Structures are given as C-alpha cells and as structure tokens.
XYZ file of C-alpha atoms in Angstrom:
422
model
C 111.705 176.591 89.789
C 113.416 174.686 86.979
C 114.455 177.930 85.297
C 116.297 179.095 88.417
C 117.882 175.667 88.944
C 119.163 175.492 85.369
C 120.445 179.072 85.535
C 122.269 178.702 88.866
C 123.865 175.240 88.734
C 126.061 175.693 85.609
C 127.274 179.108 86.764
C 128.288 177.915 90.228
C 129.755 174.523 89.314
C 133.121 175.835 88.049
C 133.799 177.968 91.166
C 132.788 175.048 93.412
C 135.100 172.662 91.555
C 137.944 175.199 91.624
C 137.703 175.634 95.405
C 137.601 171.872 95.874
C 140.488 171.128 93.518
C 142.866 173.695 94.979
C 142.001 172.737 98.563
C 142.786 169.079 97.804
C 145.994 169.741 95.866
C 147.396 172.091 98.537
C 146.104 170.236 101.594
C 148.902 169.571 104.041
C 149.259 169.061 107.772
C 146.773 169.081 110.617
C 146.329 171.588 113.413
C 149.633 173.305 114.205
C 151.335 171.464 111.360
C 149.113 173.280 108.855
C 150.641 176.463 107.371
C 148.957 179.733 108.303
C 148.535 180.513 104.606
C 146.144 177.556 104.251
C 143.417 179.916 105.498
C 144.099 182.327 102.644
C 142.010 180.187 100.274
C 138.995 180.628 102.551
C 139.685 184.354 102.690
C 139.827 184.421 98.901
C 136.443 182.690 98.744
C 134.895 185.172 101.176
C 136.405 188.212 99.418
C 135.269 186.966 96.012
C 131.746 186.324 97.288
C 131.451 189.731 98.963
C 132.826 191.505 95.878
C 130.339 189.634 93.664
C 127.444 190.653 95.933
C 128.542 194.306 95.861
C 128.974 194.277 92.066
C 125.573 192.628 91.569
C 123.972 195.210 93.868
C 125.517 198.084 91.927
C 124.265 196.592 88.666
C 120.779 196.007 90.063
C 120.586 199.617 91.264
C 121.895 200.908 87.881
C 124.932 202.529 89.507
C 126.964 200.428 87.047
C 125.185 199.910 83.712
C 128.115 198.579 81.672
C 129.502 195.432 83.259
C 132.292 195.026 80.679
C 133.986 198.051 82.237
C 134.624 195.886 85.317
C 134.743 192.415 83.775
C 137.459 193.220 81.232
C 140.314 193.897 83.715
C 139.000 191.195 86.061
C 139.161 188.603 83.281
C 142.735 189.530 82.361
C 143.757 189.151 86.006
C 141.851 185.839 86.195
C 143.672 184.528 83.125
C 147.045 185.300 84.698
C 145.908 183.714 87.975
C 144.677 180.631 86.077
C 148.081 180.140 84.453
C 149.881 180.504 87.777
C 147.392 178.160 89.469
C 147.973 175.524 86.777
C 151.710 175.743 87.481
C 150.974 175.354 91.203
C 148.904 172.220 90.537
C 151.658 170.709 88.363
C 154.198 171.140 91.183
C 151.729 170.634 94.055
C 153.346 167.438 95.288
C 156.782 169.037 95.532
C 155.295 172.121 97.171
C 153.398 170.204 99.856
C 156.079 167.576 100.579
C 158.211 168.765 103.522
C 156.729 172.218 103.082
C 158.436 173.422 106.289
C 161.713 173.463 104.365
C 160.315 175.932 101.821
C 157.574 177.812 103.633
C 157.774 180.796 101.299
C 156.867 178.641 98.279
C 153.954 177.116 100.177
C 152.683 180.582 101.079
C 153.034 181.789 97.477
C 151.078 178.767 96.222
C 148.248 179.421 98.674
C 148.237 183.115 97.748
C 147.899 182.269 94.054
C 145.091 179.838 94.849
C 143.283 182.452 96.956
C 143.548 185.086 94.215
C 142.320 182.674 91.540
C 139.348 181.663 93.692
C 138.446 185.293 94.454
C 138.624 186.401 90.810
C 136.673 183.379 89.552
C 133.876 183.929 92.062
C 133.782 187.660 91.357
C 133.354 187.040 87.626
C 130.944 184.096 87.803
C 128.557 184.941 90.629
C 127.022 188.413 89.920
C 124.661 187.018 87.262
C 123.684 184.265 89.695
C 123.075 186.750 92.499
C 120.927 188.903 90.213
C 118.561 185.935 89.975
C 117.491 186.929 93.495
C 115.936 190.125 92.139
C 113.427 188.323 89.903
C 111.804 186.045 92.450
C 108.922 188.459 92.974
C 107.072 189.902 90.029
C 106.503 193.673 90.248
C 103.268 194.471 92.076
C 102.851 190.967 93.519
C 103.017 190.068 97.246
C 106.443 188.987 98.448
C 105.455 185.575 99.747
C 103.742 183.630 96.991
C 103.967 180.046 95.794
C 105.818 181.211 92.653
C 108.382 183.050 94.761
C 108.929 180.019 96.982
C 109.390 177.770 93.951
C 111.941 180.177 92.450
C 113.780 180.317 95.776
C 113.774 176.525 95.959
C 115.161 176.252 92.431
C 117.922 178.726 93.286
C 118.835 176.848 96.474
C 118.810 173.455 94.744
C 121.037 174.734 91.922
C 123.583 176.061 94.400
C 123.355 172.942 96.552
C 123.887 170.636 93.581
C 127.123 172.403 92.595
C 128.455 172.063 96.135
C 127.349 168.418 96.400
C 128.914 167.515 93.036
C 132.227 169.056 94.130
C 132.017 167.238 97.477
C 131.391 163.901 95.737
C 134.405 164.338 93.476
C 136.459 165.270 96.527
C 135.912 161.768 97.960
C 138.051 160.381 95.144
C 141.162 161.932 96.690
C 141.425 159.139 99.257
C 141.126 156.234 96.793
C 142.502 157.427 93.456
C 146.121 157.394 92.427
C 147.367 160.939 92.995
C 148.484 161.305 89.375
C 144.965 160.517 88.135
C 143.353 163.072 90.459
C 145.973 165.651 89.450
C 145.170 165.014 85.778
C 141.478 165.703 86.448
C 142.295 168.889 88.358
C 144.544 170.117 85.549
C 141.748 169.485 83.038
C 139.315 171.511 85.186
C 141.836 174.350 85.419
C 142.543 174.387 81.675
C 138.822 174.482 80.851
C 138.361 177.345 83.322
C 141.233 179.191 81.634
C 139.529 178.707 78.241
C 136.244 180.052 79.648
C 137.958 183.162 80.988
C 139.864 183.649 77.727
C 136.584 183.342 75.810
C 135.120 186.112 77.958
C 138.006 188.428 77.094
C 137.772 187.622 73.388
C 134.032 188.328 73.431
C 134.629 191.778 74.878
C 137.408 192.525 72.389
C 135.291 191.334 69.471
C 132.315 193.448 70.613
C 134.557 196.543 70.637
C 135.794 195.979 67.099
C 139.211 194.498 67.911
C 140.625 192.942 64.700
C 140.394 189.173 64.914
C 141.659 186.647 62.393
C 139.458 183.949 60.906
C 140.966 181.175 63.037
C 140.548 183.169 66.250
C 136.951 184.036 65.358
C 136.105 180.398 64.606
C 137.688 179.352 67.930
C 135.683 182.035 69.755
C 132.428 180.954 68.106
C 133.114 177.298 68.946
C 133.860 178.104 72.581
C 130.694 180.199 72.960
C 128.475 177.636 71.242
C 129.921 174.731 73.233
C 130.075 176.291 76.679
C 127.666 173.668 78.024
C 129.975 170.945 76.715
C 132.889 172.487 78.576
C 130.886 172.583 81.802
C 130.007 168.904 81.371
C 133.665 168.178 80.585
C 134.684 169.695 83.932
C 132.584 166.982 85.562
C 133.443 164.084 83.272
C 137.207 164.528 83.674
C 136.741 162.973 87.110
C 136.143 159.665 85.345
C 139.944 159.474 85.338
C 140.375 159.218 89.130
C 137.080 157.275 89.426
C 138.333 154.511 87.132
C 141.771 154.650 88.738
C 140.150 154.159 92.166
C 138.226 151.079 91.075
C 141.269 149.585 89.333
C 143.414 150.184 92.405
C 140.757 148.603 94.625
C 140.434 145.425 92.567
C 144.182 145.017 92.290
C 144.456 144.641 96.054
C 144.394 141.006 97.217
C 141.567 140.231 99.632
C 143.057 137.016 100.957
C 146.468 136.460 102.427
C 148.423 135.616 105.530
C 147.374 138.774 107.332
C 143.590 139.018 107.845
C 143.849 142.626 109.026
C 145.386 143.632 105.699
C 142.637 141.706 103.876
C 139.932 143.601 105.763
C 141.722 146.857 105.008
C 141.820 146.026 101.299
C 138.103 145.149 101.326
C 137.285 148.475 102.962
C 139.384 150.331 100.399
C 137.627 148.518 97.538
C 134.202 149.383 98.941
C 135.179 153.054 99.276
C 136.651 153.090 95.770
C 133.531 151.584 94.216
C 131.212 153.843 96.221
C 133.180 156.956 95.254
C 133.200 155.935 91.592
C 129.470 155.185 91.547
C 128.528 158.451 93.255
C 130.868 160.345 90.917
C 129.117 158.769 87.933
C 125.752 159.801 89.411
C 127.063 163.360 89.781
C 128.243 163.406 86.161
C 124.865 162.170 84.957
C 123.137 164.830 87.050
C 125.249 167.596 85.517
C 124.613 166.223 82.023
C 120.850 166.005 82.524
C 120.762 169.559 83.871
C 122.612 170.952 80.868
C 120.668 168.932 78.281
C 117.188 167.883 79.382
C 116.855 170.705 81.915
C 117.962 173.428 79.514
C 115.762 172.026 76.720
C 112.740 172.035 79.047
C 113.233 175.694 79.979
C 114.241 177.107 76.620
C 111.443 178.301 74.427
C 112.097 179.442 70.892
C 110.661 182.928 71.088
C 111.129 185.362 68.239
C 110.838 189.039 68.996
C 108.332 190.873 66.831
C 109.926 192.917 64.030
C 110.536 196.633 64.636
C 107.928 199.066 63.333
C 108.487 202.140 61.206
C 108.443 205.645 62.691
C 109.451 209.169 61.799
C 113.027 210.207 62.537
C 113.993 213.782 61.691
C 116.408 216.351 63.102
C 117.318 214.165 66.057
C 113.702 213.546 67.086
C 111.843 210.232 66.872
C 108.078 210.645 66.495
C 105.441 207.955 66.992
C 101.735 208.875 66.667
C 99.317 207.735 69.369
C 97.229 205.993 66.704
C 100.104 203.584 66.045
C 100.412 202.370 69.652
C 96.996 202.866 71.248
C 95.800 199.264 70.864
C 97.272 198.169 74.218
C 99.756 195.758 72.640
C 103.548 195.779 72.670
C 105.192 197.822 69.916
C 108.892 197.524 69.195
C 111.094 200.090 67.463
C 114.708 200.109 66.340
C 117.253 202.920 66.373
C 120.892 203.086 65.300
C 122.885 205.162 67.774
C 125.652 207.579 66.831
C 128.289 205.019 67.838
C 126.775 202.473 65.428
C 124.992 200.401 68.075
C 121.602 199.054 66.994
C 119.153 199.676 69.825
C 115.525 198.743 70.456
C 112.832 200.450 72.494
C 109.249 199.491 73.266
C 105.967 201.339 73.753
C 102.714 200.005 75.183
C 99.548 201.802 76.230
C 98.789 200.976 79.851
C 95.388 200.419 81.423
C 95.162 203.934 82.814
C 95.732 205.507 79.412
C 99.381 206.405 80.033
C 102.157 204.983 77.905
C 104.836 202.622 79.139
C 108.051 203.451 77.301
C 111.551 202.065 77.781
C 114.451 200.246 76.191
C 113.908 196.690 75.006
C 116.441 195.748 77.690
C 116.740 195.668 81.468
C 119.492 195.982 84.058
C 119.262 192.311 85.062
C 118.973 190.425 81.771
C 120.615 192.829 79.332
C 119.234 193.198 75.811
C 117.324 189.893 75.693
C 114.120 191.840 75.034
C 110.443 191.452 75.896
C 107.527 189.730 74.227
C 103.770 189.729 74.697
C 101.895 186.614 75.755
C 98.321 186.315 77.035
C 98.153 190.052 77.622
C 101.380 190.073 79.660
C 104.764 191.575 78.858
C 107.417 188.951 79.599
C 111.220 189.146 79.754
C 112.584 186.729 77.154
C 115.543 185.646 79.311
C 114.136 185.135 82.801
C 110.441 184.625 81.883
C 109.288 187.140 84.503
C 106.007 188.900 83.672
C 106.335 192.663 83.955
C 103.600 194.626 85.704
C 102.324 197.107 83.107
C 101.990 199.794 85.758
C 105.740 199.674 86.486
C 106.919 200.012 82.865
C 108.642 203.363 82.685
C 110.129 203.065 86.168
C 113.568 201.862 87.176
C 114.259 198.617 89.000
C 114.046 194.855 88.774
C 113.396 193.449 85.329
C 111.565 196.566 84.124
C 112.534 198.067 80.756
C 115.168 200.756 81.251
C 113.329 204.102 81.085
C 114.404 207.218 79.191
C 112.942 210.729 78.750
C 110.123 211.340 76.267
C 107.258 213.761 75.692
C 103.608 213.283 74.778
C 101.287 215.839 73.229
C 99.471 216.805 70.044
C 98.609 213.175 69.433
C 102.171 211.865 69.347
C 105.153 210.651 71.361
C 108.480 212.383 70.776
C 111.885 211.084 71.821
C 115.183 212.924 71.564
C 117.729 210.641 69.921
C 120.438 212.068 72.194
C 118.659 210.363 75.094
C 118.819 207.055 73.224
C 122.471 207.606 72.262
C 123.347 207.956 75.951
C 121.989 204.451 76.637
C 123.610 202.564 73.762
C 125.909 200.702 76.187
C 122.966 198.479 77.176
C 123.058 196.899 73.708
C 126.820 196.393 73.479
C-alpha cells in the first residue's frame, strides 16, 4: 500500500496544484456574470485525463513501446504553455478586473490555462495510471488482500494531492492577493523547470551536445526532483504567513461591534488556513522523505554472465541456466545501446526468456528473492509461468530457439528492442 501511495502522490501533486492555482487566479463572476471560457479549464482537465488514459493503455498493450516519441513534442508544447501561463498569472488581476471590457483577453487567458492543464496532465499521469496494472500479480485471484491494499494506497495518494491543493486554496480568502500570486508564480516556475528537465533528459539520451554547465544543471534537477515537489508545497508559506499577519493587524475592539466580530472571524479563518496549510506541507515532506525511504530498498542487480556471441547469434548452453535461478546477460545493440536479457528455467522444464525490462516499469530490471522473480521498481512478484508472455509487468519477450542442449538468440531480434533501454 505504501509503495502505491508514495508513487502516486508526488506525481499527481503538481497537476492538482496547477488546476487549483489557475482556477483561483482566473476566477471571476458568478452565474451569468462568469465568462463562458471559464469552463475551458475544466474541459482541459478532462481532455488531459482522457488522453493520459489512452496513452497509458497503448503503452500497457505494447502498441507504443517508446514513450519519448510522444513525450518529446508534448514537453515542448508544455514548456511554451508554461511560459504563457506564467504571463497570464502575472497580469491576472488586470485580466479579471472589468473583464467585460476586454472579453477576448479573458478568453485567451482561459484558453492558455486549459492547454497548460491538459498538457501537464497528459505528461504526468500515464505513469500513475500504469500503477493500476500491477495491483494483481500474474496468476493470482483478482480480489485479494494485497490487491485491496494496493488500491487503497493508490486512492489515498490521489486523494492527498487533491486535499493538499484544496487546503492551499482556502488561503485565497485570507491572504493578501500579492502573496498568493507570488506562491502561484513559484509553483508555475518549478513546473516549467520540471518540464524543461524532461526535455533535456531526452536530448541528452539521444546524444545531443550539452555543455558542462547545462549537464550539471540537468543532474541537479534530476537528483533534487523531490525537493522541487516539496518546494511547490512550501511556497504557500508566503500566503499562510501573510494571512496570519493580516488577521492580527485587524483591531478586535472598537466603536462598531459588528466590525469587531468580523475581524475576529477573519483572524480565526486566517489562523485555521495557515495551520492546515502547515499540516499539508508536513504531510508532503513526510511522504517524500520518510515514505520514500521506507519503500526504497537498495537492490543491486546481479552481474551479467558470459555467453557465446558469434555471427549474429547468442548461444547459452542449458547447463549454464538449468539450476532454476535467474540468469542475467548483457548485449550491446547495433545502435550502441547496452541491453540486458534474462533466462530462468521454469518448473515445467521450459525456459522463461525475456528482456530485463517490462512495458510498465522500463529497464529497472528484475531480481530473485525467496525463489520469486521480482520487478525492482514496483516490487511485484512475477509468476514464473507467465515469463515469456506479453502483458503486465512480465519481461518483454523476444524470439529464441532451443535444441541440441542450448538456447540460441538472433541478435537482430535484440537489436529491434533496443528502444526499451534508451
């Protein structure tokens, strides 16, 4: 359960905060006084969610086996949308004040917000949605206590992101607008950096020349991603403190008792919002520190074994892999990609053979523990009988032949799957 919670909450927090921030900054009017384009943000959320579900489904079914092919253009579009959304936030007060006089600008602002929300959800959510495919271990009944715990962890992770965003939203009614705007801008800038990091990762993986400074910045951003997620929560200390300060500056006694009661109510709301915001920040911090530490296990993959490679054929004798344990091998594809594949003799005497990677968790690899083959990333135990078949968290299969006491693999079949290790 904790694994699913820790995996889901950080990935969904940024989209939840983005939706909240843009809805607050562009909120204007009630009922008929609200511009029709105000609904575009909701449409953007729905479109982004549906697109993410479709993309995750295509990845799970192996229709798309190289996600960078889709993510690369999406990230560039998201970066542009982030920049435009930051500009919208900076001028949000002018845009929303007397918006009827400049309806076109209001509509453009809502369109930019909708596009940014859709692109952010589409990029962030597929990996979260793919968590749904590992609730049930291959060969196990659907409804088990483990499955229910994983489902509960997933639901709690999603719920926490939404609740955290809702708590920060309460600050809009007590904080000075400038302080809330500053927090929103910080969230948007961090999101922009996260999207830019994604693009730089793809470029670096494809050999794009990168200077020393750019590489150091990329490494820092990757290694401190958890810090940036926590920063997106802690920036709301700005409006939280501003709310409390504003509340205590209001006089509680005076000639008008009604005004005094109003000031007391404002102070109570300001303090309550600040306290709950602090609780939310602590919750995010604990999830990304204590929670991650509790779920992360330092697991080292066993070193690759030697085998014969001649004339485009890899040969492994039965005697090398007939002990029923996991055996890992390494191969350098024609495009220079270093790949891994695994072989294990199954209970029935057949051999389970596949890449040391799966469609859901990428090239994280597998390890053996207590007679089980376990995915290093999601900790799901793989049913030995299903190794060699497509689907779920199973190793990605490829053609091979057995006979004359050996296993033979054509390297062209491995070359065709090198994208799984890029």
